[in-house]
XYZ file of C-alpha atoms in Angstrom:
673
model
C -123.687 -97.532 117.966
C -120.113 -97.961 116.754
C -118.741 -96.850 113.365
C -115.628 -98.693 112.148
C -113.801 -96.922 109.280
C -111.382 -98.730 106.949
C -109.492 -96.257 104.696
C -107.899 -97.829 101.580
C -105.593 -96.699 98.815
C -104.904 -99.093 95.934
C -105.080 -102.066 98.275
C -105.513 -104.783 95.658
C -103.553 -107.412 97.605
C -104.612 -106.652 101.210
C -108.164 -105.331 101.135
C -109.687 -108.614 102.356
C -107.747 -108.794 105.639
C -108.978 -105.557 107.327
C -112.546 -106.068 106.186
C -112.515 -109.641 107.415
C -110.942 -108.709 110.736
C -113.410 -105.890 111.445
C -116.378 -108.027 110.518
C -115.346 -110.579 113.192
C -115.368 -108.016 116.010
C -117.343 -109.068 119.083
C -120.154 -106.513 119.000
C -123.919 -106.720 118.420
C -124.599 -106.716 114.710
C -127.362 -104.099 114.931
C -125.076 -101.732 116.842
C -122.064 -101.900 114.470
C -121.521 -100.140 111.116
C -118.437 -100.913 109.081
C -117.422 -98.138 106.672
C -114.927 -98.921 103.849
C -113.349 -95.678 102.527
C -111.611 -96.434 99.231
C -109.352 -93.653 97.845
C -107.745 -95.812 95.122
C -106.281 -93.869 92.176
C -104.976 -96.744 90.038
C -107.223 -96.681 86.986
C -106.209 -100.219 86.047
C -107.612 -101.308 89.426
C -110.621 -99.007 89.644
C -111.816 -99.493 86.091
C -111.656 -102.087 83.389
C -111.125 -100.263 80.091
C -109.754 -103.137 78.025
C -111.364 -104.118 74.724
C -112.324 -107.510 76.114
C -114.560 -106.142 78.902
C -117.653 -104.001 78.968
C -115.740 -100.829 79.917
C -118.152 -99.882 82.761
C -117.334 -100.549 86.445
C -114.208 -100.506 88.529
C -112.538 -103.700 89.554
C -112.097 -102.430 93.084
C -115.804 -101.684 93.257
C -116.611 -105.246 92.298
C -114.081 -106.723 94.704
C -115.144 -104.543 97.647
C -118.817 -105.158 97.024
C -118.232 -108.902 96.752
C -116.371 -108.963 100.080
C -118.950 -106.797 101.814
C -121.827 -108.915 100.542
C -120.020 -111.988 101.786
C -119.990 -110.640 105.355
C -123.494 -109.261 104.984
C -124.710 -112.797 104.362
C -123.264 -113.695 107.752
C -125.376 -111.043 109.436
C -123.100 -108.000 109.478
C -124.929 -104.711 108.745
C -122.561 -102.991 106.349
C -124.892 -102.131 103.428
C -124.986 -98.411 104.136
C -121.235 -98.317 104.418
C -120.930 -100.183 101.116
C -122.959 -97.509 99.353
C -120.774 -94.757 100.770
C -117.638 -96.677 99.860
C -118.864 -97.290 96.328
C -119.839 -93.645 95.948
C -116.380 -92.537 97.042
C -114.730 -95.052 94.756
C -116.827 -94.149 91.720
C -116.513 -90.381 92.216
C -112.768 -90.508 92.661
C -112.405 -92.963 89.777
C -114.450 -90.659 87.596
C -112.253 -87.687 88.413
C -109.104 -89.720 87.736
C -110.457 -91.235 84.549
C -111.476 -87.873 83.140
C -107.886 -86.683 83.321
C -106.319 -89.940 82.222
C -104.842 -89.935 78.682
C -106.093 -93.404 77.788
C -109.666 -93.188 79.062
C -112.337 -93.499 76.385
C -115.721 -91.820 76.219
C -117.711 -95.009 76.879
C -115.925 -95.638 80.176
C -116.518 -92.018 81.251
C -120.232 -92.210 80.461
C -120.544 -95.477 82.340
C -118.858 -94.049 85.433
C -121.043 -90.935 85.325
C -124.159 -93.071 85.197
C -122.915 -95.371 87.971
C -121.997 -92.513 90.273
C -125.342 -90.794 89.688
C -127.149 -94.019 90.573
C -125.180 -94.346 93.815
C -125.972 -90.731 94.718
C -129.660 -91.465 94.463
C -129.297 -94.404 96.897
C -127.227 -92.677 99.580
C -128.945 -90.357 102.047
C -127.149 -87.002 101.839
C -128.114 -83.432 102.634
C -129.766 -81.763 99.551
C -127.039 -79.105 99.181
C -124.248 -81.709 99.255
C -126.135 -83.951 96.839
C -126.594 -81.042 94.390
C -122.908 -80.091 94.534
C -121.818 -83.662 93.916
C -124.250 -83.976 90.998
C -122.844 -80.837 89.350
C -119.300 -82.077 89.869
C -120.095 -85.463 88.374
C -121.860 -83.970 85.337
C -118.981 -81.563 84.638
C -116.572 -84.484 84.548
C -118.536 -85.911 81.611
C -117.570 -83.041 79.320
C -114.758 -83.511 76.804
C -111.382 -81.876 76.914
C -108.892 -81.826 74.007
C -106.951 -84.607 75.682
C -110.096 -86.662 75.987
C -110.903 -86.170 72.301
C -107.416 -87.351 71.448
C -107.920 -90.285 73.765
C -111.179 -91.179 72.013
C -109.433 -91.147 68.636
C -106.647 -93.310 70.001
C -109.168 -95.809 71.323
C -111.036 -95.874 68.016
C -107.750 -96.483 66.240
C -106.806 -99.276 68.615
C -110.151 -101.043 68.703
C -111.601 -100.472 65.237
C -108.975 -99.419 62.690
C -106.039 -101.516 63.861
C -107.889 -104.882 63.852
C -109.379 -104.162 60.422
C -105.973 -103.118 59.100
C -104.390 -106.309 60.446
C -106.929 -108.353 58.507
C -106.240 -106.283 55.374
C -102.486 -106.774 55.787
C -102.931 -110.528 56.148
C -105.092 -110.741 53.022
C -102.691 -108.563 51.036
C -99.694 -110.624 52.109
C -101.445 -113.826 51.070
C -102.345 -112.335 47.671
C -98.819 -110.964 47.260
C -97.335 -114.404 47.837
C -99.774 -115.873 45.318
C -98.781 -113.251 42.762
C -95.057 -113.715 43.379
C -95.243 -117.505 43.083
C -97.191 -117.195 39.844
C -94.633 -114.749 38.449
C -91.760 -117.014 39.483
C -93.396 -120.031 37.882
C -94.063 -118.256 34.574
C -90.573 -116.778 34.508
C -88.997 -120.158 35.170
C -90.981 -121.782 32.339
C -90.259 -119.009 29.817
C -86.583 -118.926 30.816
C -86.387 -122.694 30.395
C -87.850 -122.403 26.913
C -85.147 -119.916 26.018
C -82.241 -121.777 27.634
C -83.145 -125.164 26.170
C -84.177 -123.714 22.809
C -87.636 -125.262 22.923
C -88.757 -123.383 19.842
C -92.224 -123.908 18.348
C -90.614 -125.673 15.376
C -89.136 -128.274 17.761
C -92.385 -128.882 19.613
C -94.659 -129.005 16.577
C -94.273 -130.001 12.984
C -93.440 -127.121 10.688
C -92.164 -127.012 7.156
C -92.502 -124.408 4.416
C -95.369 -124.706 1.980
C -93.965 -125.831 -1.334
C -95.673 -125.198 -4.619
C -96.981 -128.138 -6.590
C -96.848 -128.162 -10.379
C -100.050 -130.158 -10.631
C -102.000 -128.383 -7.879
C -100.499 -124.986 -8.469
C -101.960 -122.444 -6.027
C -104.401 -125.064 -4.722
C -101.557 -126.364 -2.566
C -102.167 -123.285 -0.429
C -105.245 -123.198 1.819
C -107.799 -120.408 1.526
C -107.054 -117.626 4.003
C -109.342 -114.821 5.098
C -107.703 -111.673 6.491
C -110.073 -109.579 8.618
C -109.351 -105.941 9.488
C -112.001 -104.503 11.851
C -111.924 -100.723 12.180
C -113.891 -97.831 13.613
C -113.214 -94.249 12.487
C -109.544 -95.087 11.921
C -108.690 -92.063 9.808
C -105.052 -91.955 10.865
C -104.075 -95.613 10.360
C -106.488 -97.289 7.928
C -104.022 -97.066 5.032
C -101.245 -98.731 7.035
C -103.184 -101.863 7.984
C -104.893 -102.285 4.595
C -101.610 -101.756 2.765
C -99.755 -104.261 4.971
C -102.502 -106.886 4.559
C -102.566 -106.466 0.776
C -98.776 -106.942 0.691
C -98.877 -110.358 2.375
C -97.099 -113.079 0.432
C -99.776 -115.588 -0.595
C -101.328 -116.699 -3.892
C -103.791 -113.941 -4.887
C -106.561 -116.424 -5.632
C -106.159 -118.095 -2.195
C -106.502 -115.022 -0.005
C -109.359 -112.602 0.693
C -108.806 -109.293 2.467
C -111.951 -108.284 4.352
C -112.220 -104.733 5.728
C -114.955 -104.548 8.387
C -115.744 -100.862 8.686
C -117.977 -99.805 11.606
C -117.112 -96.127 11.157
C -119.818 -93.625 12.018
C -118.110 -90.719 10.270
C -119.297 -90.660 6.599
C -116.114 -88.950 5.472
C -113.906 -91.655 6.983
C -116.142 -94.347 5.524
C -115.664 -92.880 2.072
C -111.888 -92.749 2.554
C -111.701 -96.402 3.658
C -113.956 -97.552 0.821
C -111.889 -95.637 -1.713
C -108.697 -97.243 -0.361
C -110.247 -100.687 -0.826
C -111.219 -99.835 -4.399
C -107.683 -98.671 -5.089
C -106.230 -102.018 -4.006
C -108.965 -103.933 -5.836
C -107.967 -102.147 -9.028
C -104.465 -103.576 -8.515
C -105.784 -107.121 -8.587
C -106.106 -107.663 -4.826
C -109.110 -109.722 -3.727
C -110.441 -107.241 -1.151
C -113.974 -106.839 0.220
C -115.369 -103.789 1.981
C -118.104 -104.652 4.510
C -120.267 -102.306 6.573
C -123.128 -102.860 9.021
C -126.297 -100.930 9.758
C -125.409 -100.767 13.454
C -122.491 -101.526 15.774
C -124.200 -104.268 17.760
C -121.582 -106.365 19.507
C -118.821 -103.908 18.571
C -115.703 -105.754 17.380
C -117.148 -109.220 18.066
C -120.262 -108.313 16.122
C -118.221 -107.093 13.158
C -116.036 -110.231 13.077
C -119.086 -112.458 13.371
C -120.830 -110.617 10.535
C -117.722 -110.964 8.388
C -117.584 -114.720 8.961
C -121.177 -115.045 7.760
C -120.300 -113.890 4.242
C -120.487 -116.629 1.606
C -116.889 -116.178 0.454
C -115.654 -116.331 4.069
C -117.212 -119.751 4.588
C -114.981 -121.128 1.841
C -111.823 -120.257 3.806
C -109.831 -122.582 6.057
C -108.054 -120.042 8.246
C -108.629 -116.453 9.295
C -105.931 -113.930 10.211
C -107.043 -110.934 12.260
C -105.314 -107.554 12.424
C -106.522 -104.431 14.171
C -106.410 -101.215 12.184
C -103.002 -100.139 13.551
C -101.227 -103.482 12.987
C -98.772 -103.963 10.154
C -97.689 -107.586 9.568
C -94.543 -108.421 7.632
C -95.107 -109.815 4.147
C -94.081 -113.369 5.200
C -96.518 -113.506 8.141
C -98.825 -116.105 6.599
C -95.940 -118.151 5.244
C -94.552 -118.532 8.770
C -97.797 -119.112 10.686
C -100.092 -121.160 8.429
C -97.784 -124.256 8.305
C -98.273 -124.774 12.050
C -102.013 -125.027 11.439
C -101.702 -127.143 8.298
C -99.455 -129.831 9.794
C -100.864 -129.930 13.355
C -104.563 -130.703 13.310
C -105.239 -129.864 16.996
C -103.753 -126.384 16.916
C -106.541 -123.816 16.676
C -104.563 -120.586 17.076
C -101.115 -119.272 16.230
C -100.387 -116.014 18.041
C -97.595 -113.649 16.979
C -95.900 -111.085 19.170
C -96.733 -107.396 19.126
C -93.757 -105.160 18.494
C -93.323 -101.492 19.394
C -89.569 -100.765 19.601
C -87.724 -98.275 17.447
C -84.081 -97.532 16.723
C -84.052 -94.186 18.464
C -81.726 -92.852 21.142
C -83.424 -90.550 23.604
C -82.953 -89.473 27.217
C -84.853 -92.476 28.555
C -84.382 -94.832 25.620
C -81.522 -97.095 24.612
C -80.740 -98.956 21.462
C -82.999 -102.009 21.201
C -81.660 -104.522 18.668
C -84.304 -106.222 16.593
C -87.133 -103.843 17.457
C -88.981 -102.056 14.689
C -91.872 -99.989 15.941
C -94.175 -97.208 15.289
C -94.277 -95.135 18.447
C -92.271 -96.787 21.238
C -90.155 -93.653 21.697
C -93.079 -91.228 21.500
C -93.100 -90.555 25.251
C -92.248 -92.090 28.617
C -95.713 -93.651 28.894
C -95.276 -95.654 25.679
C -91.890 -96.905 26.892
C -93.480 -98.025 30.149
C -96.239 -99.805 28.226
C -93.632 -101.658 26.204
C -92.106 -103.064 29.407
C -95.470 -104.467 30.515
C -96.439 -105.841 27.108
C -93.030 -107.381 26.463
C -93.327 -109.189 29.797
C -96.834 -110.298 28.836
C -95.646 -111.858 25.585
C -92.213 -113.113 26.604
C -93.339 -114.574 29.931
C -97.106 -115.032 30.201
C -97.855 -116.086 26.634
C -94.680 -118.138 26.275
C -95.203 -120.028 29.545
C -98.871 -120.715 28.774
C -98.082 -121.940 25.283
C -95.237 -124.183 26.458
C -96.835 -125.742 29.536
C -100.564 -125.994 28.813
C -100.895 -125.010 25.133
C -103.283 -122.325 26.381
C -103.198 -118.548 26.702
C -105.519 -115.660 26.014
C -105.843 -114.636 22.381
C -104.705 -111.029 22.057
C -107.446 -110.133 19.591
C -105.066 -109.353 16.760
C -101.856 -110.558 15.086
C -103.083 -114.149 15.203
C -104.365 -116.832 12.827
C -107.347 -119.044 13.731
C -108.553 -122.342 12.330
C -112.078 -121.463 11.196
C -113.444 -124.920 12.014
C -112.370 -124.410 15.651
C -114.180 -121.074 15.802
C -117.346 -122.654 14.410
C -117.140 -125.644 16.760
C -117.194 -123.509 19.910
C -120.025 -121.235 18.772
C -118.199 -118.413 17.010
C -117.692 -114.881 18.270
C -119.731 -113.728 21.286
C -120.246 -110.174 22.452
C -121.214 -110.864 26.082
C -118.026 -109.206 27.400
C -115.512 -106.595 26.217
C -112.862 -109.307 25.760
C -114.390 -111.295 22.910
C -110.922 -112.589 22.004
C -110.324 -114.129 25.442
C -113.862 -115.488 25.472
C -113.269 -117.361 22.210
C -109.895 -118.664 23.412
C -111.253 -120.064 26.683
C -114.184 -121.780 24.949
C -111.865 -123.314 22.349
C -109.453 -124.521 25.013
C -112.277 -126.224 26.918
C -112.994 -128.193 23.747
C -109.441 -129.530 23.730
C -107.945 -127.206 21.098
C -104.299 -126.145 21.477
C -102.755 -122.704 21.076
C -99.248 -121.821 19.961
C -97.337 -118.619 20.628
C -94.506 -117.844 18.201
C -92.424 -115.019 19.651
C -90.095 -114.801 16.664
C -92.914 -113.553 14.456
C -93.459 -109.865 15.243
C -96.191 -107.553 14.053
C -95.680 -103.814 14.294
C -98.398 -101.924 16.130
C -99.131 -98.627 17.803
C -99.222 -98.064 21.538
C -101.805 -95.670 23.045
C -99.880 -92.442 23.495
C -102.557 -90.465 25.369
C -103.309 -91.322 28.977
C -107.049 -91.142 28.372
C -106.857 -93.703 25.570
C -104.631 -95.991 27.612
C -106.924 -95.754 30.633
C -109.957 -96.725 28.521
C -108.042 -99.628 26.998
C -106.976 -100.967 30.386
C -110.501 -100.608 31.750
C -111.880 -102.631 28.860
C -109.288 -105.377 29.181
C -109.432 -105.664 32.995
C -113.190 -105.349 33.374
C -113.890 -107.771 30.529
C -111.514 -110.433 31.862
C -112.991 -110.289 35.377
C -116.515 -110.428 33.970
C -115.611 -113.398 31.762
C -114.288 -115.189 34.853
C -117.640 -114.640 36.525
C -119.515 -115.983 33.503
C -117.298 -118.985 32.689
C -116.084 -120.320 36.042
C -118.843 -122.926 36.170
C -118.286 -123.974 32.547
C -114.587 -124.469 33.216
C -115.277 -126.675 36.243
C -117.773 -128.829 34.319
C -115.705 -129.140 31.106
C -115.050 -132.772 30.172
C -112.530 -132.411 27.345
C -109.696 -131.022 29.486
C -107.699 -132.401 32.412
C -108.142 -131.376 36.043
C -104.674 -129.810 36.026
C -105.570 -127.583 33.095
C -108.838 -126.567 34.766
C -106.890 -125.518 37.848
C -104.467 -123.584 35.664
C -107.253 -121.720 33.863
C -109.297 -120.934 36.978
C -106.522 -120.227 39.476
C -103.551 -118.954 37.463
C -105.049 -117.498 34.309
C -108.158 -115.914 35.798
C -108.006 -115.595 39.586
C -104.376 -114.624 40.203
C -103.656 -112.624 37.039
C -107.080 -111.061 36.356
C -108.482 -110.595 39.868
C -105.741 -110.737 42.498
C -103.132 -108.744 40.548
C -105.136 -105.526 40.027
C -106.667 -105.626 43.507
C -103.561 -106.319 45.587
C -101.403 -103.834 43.681
C -103.634 -100.928 44.612
C -104.970 -102.133 47.965
C -101.577 -103.079 49.395
C -99.108 -100.601 47.943
C -101.403 -97.574 47.761
C -103.762 -98.028 50.738
C -102.578 -100.535 53.335
C -98.896 -99.549 53.458
C -99.633 -95.786 53.691
C -102.295 -96.418 56.372
C -99.906 -98.539 58.408
C -97.705 -95.529 59.123
C -100.541 -93.757 60.960
C -101.577 -96.853 62.915
C -98.550 -97.730 65.075
C -100.366 -100.721 66.565
C -99.808 -102.654 63.334
C -96.675 -103.572 61.436
C -95.970 -105.188 58.084
C -93.158 -107.737 57.794
C -90.262 -106.536 55.689
C -90.568 -109.505 53.339
C -94.015 -108.265 52.372
C -93.007 -104.630 51.914
C -89.610 -105.114 50.269
C -88.744 -108.642 49.216
C -91.923 -109.608 47.357
C -92.290 -106.411 45.240
C -88.550 -106.425 44.575
C -88.755 -109.999 43.323
C -91.671 -109.224 41.013
C -89.922 -106.115 39.696
C -86.702 -108.018 39.011
C -88.622 -110.721 37.139
C -89.940 -107.987 34.855
C -86.548 -106.337 34.515
C -84.816 -109.589 33.557
C -86.902 -109.827 30.406
C -86.402 -106.116 29.665
C -82.720 -105.466 30.469
C -82.480 -102.523 28.069
C -85.321 -100.792 29.946
C -83.828 -101.226 33.415
C -83.354 -97.472 33.810
C -87.105 -96.937 33.348
C -88.175 -99.456 36.025
C -88.653 -96.853 38.829
C -91.040 -94.935 36.575
C -92.725 -98.206 35.640
C -93.384 -99.015 39.320
C -94.946 -95.634 40.084
C -96.963 -95.604 36.864
C -98.319 -99.123 37.376
C -99.344 -98.314 40.954
C -101.382 -95.347 39.753
C -102.931 -97.435 36.987
C -103.806 -100.095 39.556
C -106.476 -97.730 40.894
C -108.282 -97.864 37.551
C -107.627 -101.579 37.088
C -108.984 -102.496 40.515
C -112.094 -100.439 39.854
C -112.522 -102.172 36.492
C -111.991 -105.632 38.022
C -114.638 -104.998 40.664
C -117.061 -103.705 38.034
C -116.505 -106.880 36.035
C -116.870 -109.192 39.033
C -119.972 -107.433 40.339
C -121.323 -106.904 36.797
C -122.510 -103.332 37.330
C -124.198 -101.171 34.713
C -120.953 -100.076 33.007
C -119.559 -103.597 32.679
C -119.866 -103.643 28.874
C -118.676 -100.077 28.294
C -116.676 -100.057 25.065
C -114.403 -97.188 24.059
C -112.237 -97.761 20.988
C -108.563 -97.047 21.674
C -107.539 -93.897 19.836
C -104.798 -94.328 17.229
C -102.793 -91.344 16.093
C -100.508 -92.827 13.456
C -98.085 -90.306 12.010
C -100.449 -87.396 12.473
C -99.740 -86.737 16.153
C -97.451 -83.805 15.526
C -100.029 -82.133 13.307
C -102.755 -82.674 15.870
C -100.685 -81.238 18.675
C -99.853 -78.124 16.670
C -103.485 -77.601 15.707
C -104.854 -78.285 19.158
C -102.349 -75.926 20.741
C -104.396 -73.147 19.184
C -107.840 -74.669 19.656
C -107.509 -76.114 23.156
C -109.476 -74.431 25.910
C -109.588 -74.455 29.660
C -112.633 -76.721 29.543
C -110.936 -79.334 27.373
C -107.908 -79.335 29.673
C -110.046 -80.117 32.716
C -112.304 -82.678 31.062
C -109.620 -84.464 29.048
C -106.674 -84.393 31.427
C -107.532 -83.697 35.076
C -108.558 -86.625 37.284
C -109.898 -85.422 40.614
C -109.967 -88.992 41.922
C -106.206 -89.302 41.465
C -105.558 -85.845 42.909
C -107.693 -86.629 45.938
C -105.796 -89.826 46.512
C -102.524 -87.911 46.205
C -103.647 -85.744 49.147
C -104.265 -88.890 51.205
C -100.765 -90.173 50.414
C -99.212 -86.795 51.228
C -100.890 -86.794 54.642
C -99.684 -90.323 55.388
C -96.126 -89.516 54.310
C -96.034 -86.301 56.358
C -97.309 -88.144 59.432
C -94.586 -90.730 58.902
C -91.930 -88.012 58.743
C -93.163 -86.340 61.941
C -94.136 -89.294 64.113
C -93.236 -92.486 62.283
C -90.564 -95.005 63.152
C -89.751 -96.208 59.611
C -88.842 -94.692 56.269
C -91.968 -95.505 54.265
C -92.413 -91.799 53.589
C -89.742 -91.956 50.880
C -91.854 -94.334 48.802
C -95.184 -92.711 49.750
C -94.025 -89.213 48.754
C -92.835 -90.523 45.383
C -96.119 -92.322 44.833
C -98.082 -89.218 45.808
C -96.059 -87.206 43.308
C -96.912 -89.776 40.614
C -100.611 -89.438 41.424
C -100.337 -85.645 41.162
C -98.507 -85.743 37.822
C -100.929 -88.244 36.318
C -103.884 -86.576 38.007
C -103.133 -83.377 36.096
C -102.651 -85.358 32.902
C -98.941 -84.656 32.499
C -98.224 -88.114 31.148
C -98.298 -89.286 27.567
C -99.173 -86.961 24.721
C -102.250 -84.785 24.618
C -104.833 -84.066 21.953
C -108.191 -82.434 22.563
C -111.484 -83.809 21.345
C -111.570 -81.177 18.680
């Protein structure tokens, strides 16, 4: 009997030659044993640990076995030697893999199992077999380096691919959002540069009195003022409505009071009686319940006999104060243009006040713009909404979302499309979309401004944004099919309503703002396997920010605060959008936005004495925001220690914003008491 030994060490290129040469030796097959002794240490050769393979055997094992089996088919007796060679290869590979920084736990387990199987097939003395078994089993235990290696592998094979998909989706949505913003800005800027005023696009002329007709030359106008426990502002809106310039016998002021506080109800009713005693045609209407909330109140008001005699209806929320010539400037558009259903005025919040973060704003007359930084930030967003979104929609498609107040409707258009509906929390947008699908046109007149109050408490603003965002997304879900099947509008307008108005602005915008800038970018710093192109991280958000700043040049110094604030708010908006799209239980949650009027100072002084630790936590602290701030802090710190870019500058600032807003140190504060 002759034993032929072939020692090998990482012989990927030359292993076939010695095996082939030995197997051709002139010797009886039953008296020759060929023993391949493989001491390879190259893990890339011994094992296949890539994500595309099954992470189990060694490549050398496969290659050696294949070559040995080839010669075995020709009659060479090398099976016993193969087992010994494979055992040596697997054992040594296992020892090397266990100490290798990139080995993962699945590969280790596979090698342990393979080596144990080989041990059971090879005839060895019991003591040697036991020692080898103990050695093999000990190699299966984890060391700190192995745990780190497992985490690295999980990051490479699970987190990184998922994050790449998220980055791709976010970049696509960001481009969509940027293109939409550029388009709207171009249209609104063109309107301003070429002076395409509403008076040039539509017929308008002042209403002139007629000696024969007298006041009958003026159409009947209904002014609706819906309110709910508006103790602080009810006098302002009622007083402004009663001061509108219009023939007294051709106007009806209708106060729709859904207040649940008996004391406030009495105050509102008494105010109506006071104005009635002055000769104002004013009606005070209440309901037995609040079914349908604002939509239900407006619908109930339209059912009154005197309301059915009116041609147009102007709607003002309880904190809105129109100028006396409001009707004189808006009604002519409706009178002389039979297809216009809605004339929308602009909300106005500015005030002639110089503060640390406020500059002189010519032409602005507001109630509480300078109350706090949060109200100034809101003004930037709402000014962009009116100057860009509403203007571009009115000019290009004669369509935009009704803002629910500071507008005048043609009553026949409301009746034609089925009146007010309370199926969502955006009854105003619902009515506008249904009217547009019937071919009615809308007109935005930015020169007509109506003073109003901005939410000055973060809690009130958060509830308002939830209602607006959730309702719009839910309306998209409910009306998408109706929009597609509408026959009275063109295909281009359908695309505009579905893609631009709903999908990009009401779904993509809230989701991508939070997902990309608050989740994906921070996560990318702890996953070095992925990268985000600079145009997605810098150029796109910079472009969108500049498009906002262009229309608010006097607020340029507040833009950094606006960015951080809007990113925090995007958490709540994305949540609201998903609730609306998925139509969960809280989809129709309605919380009336708190108005403080001129009583804020009093409230703050009173509450300073009455506030408690409980009210501070429940009214101001958001643990969701604070928890997310911790996540951002961790990402930023990792970026500082191990990162290769400077994202930590932005992430730290954003984390700070989450902390500040998480503790409620934004806006003003009044307790529930």
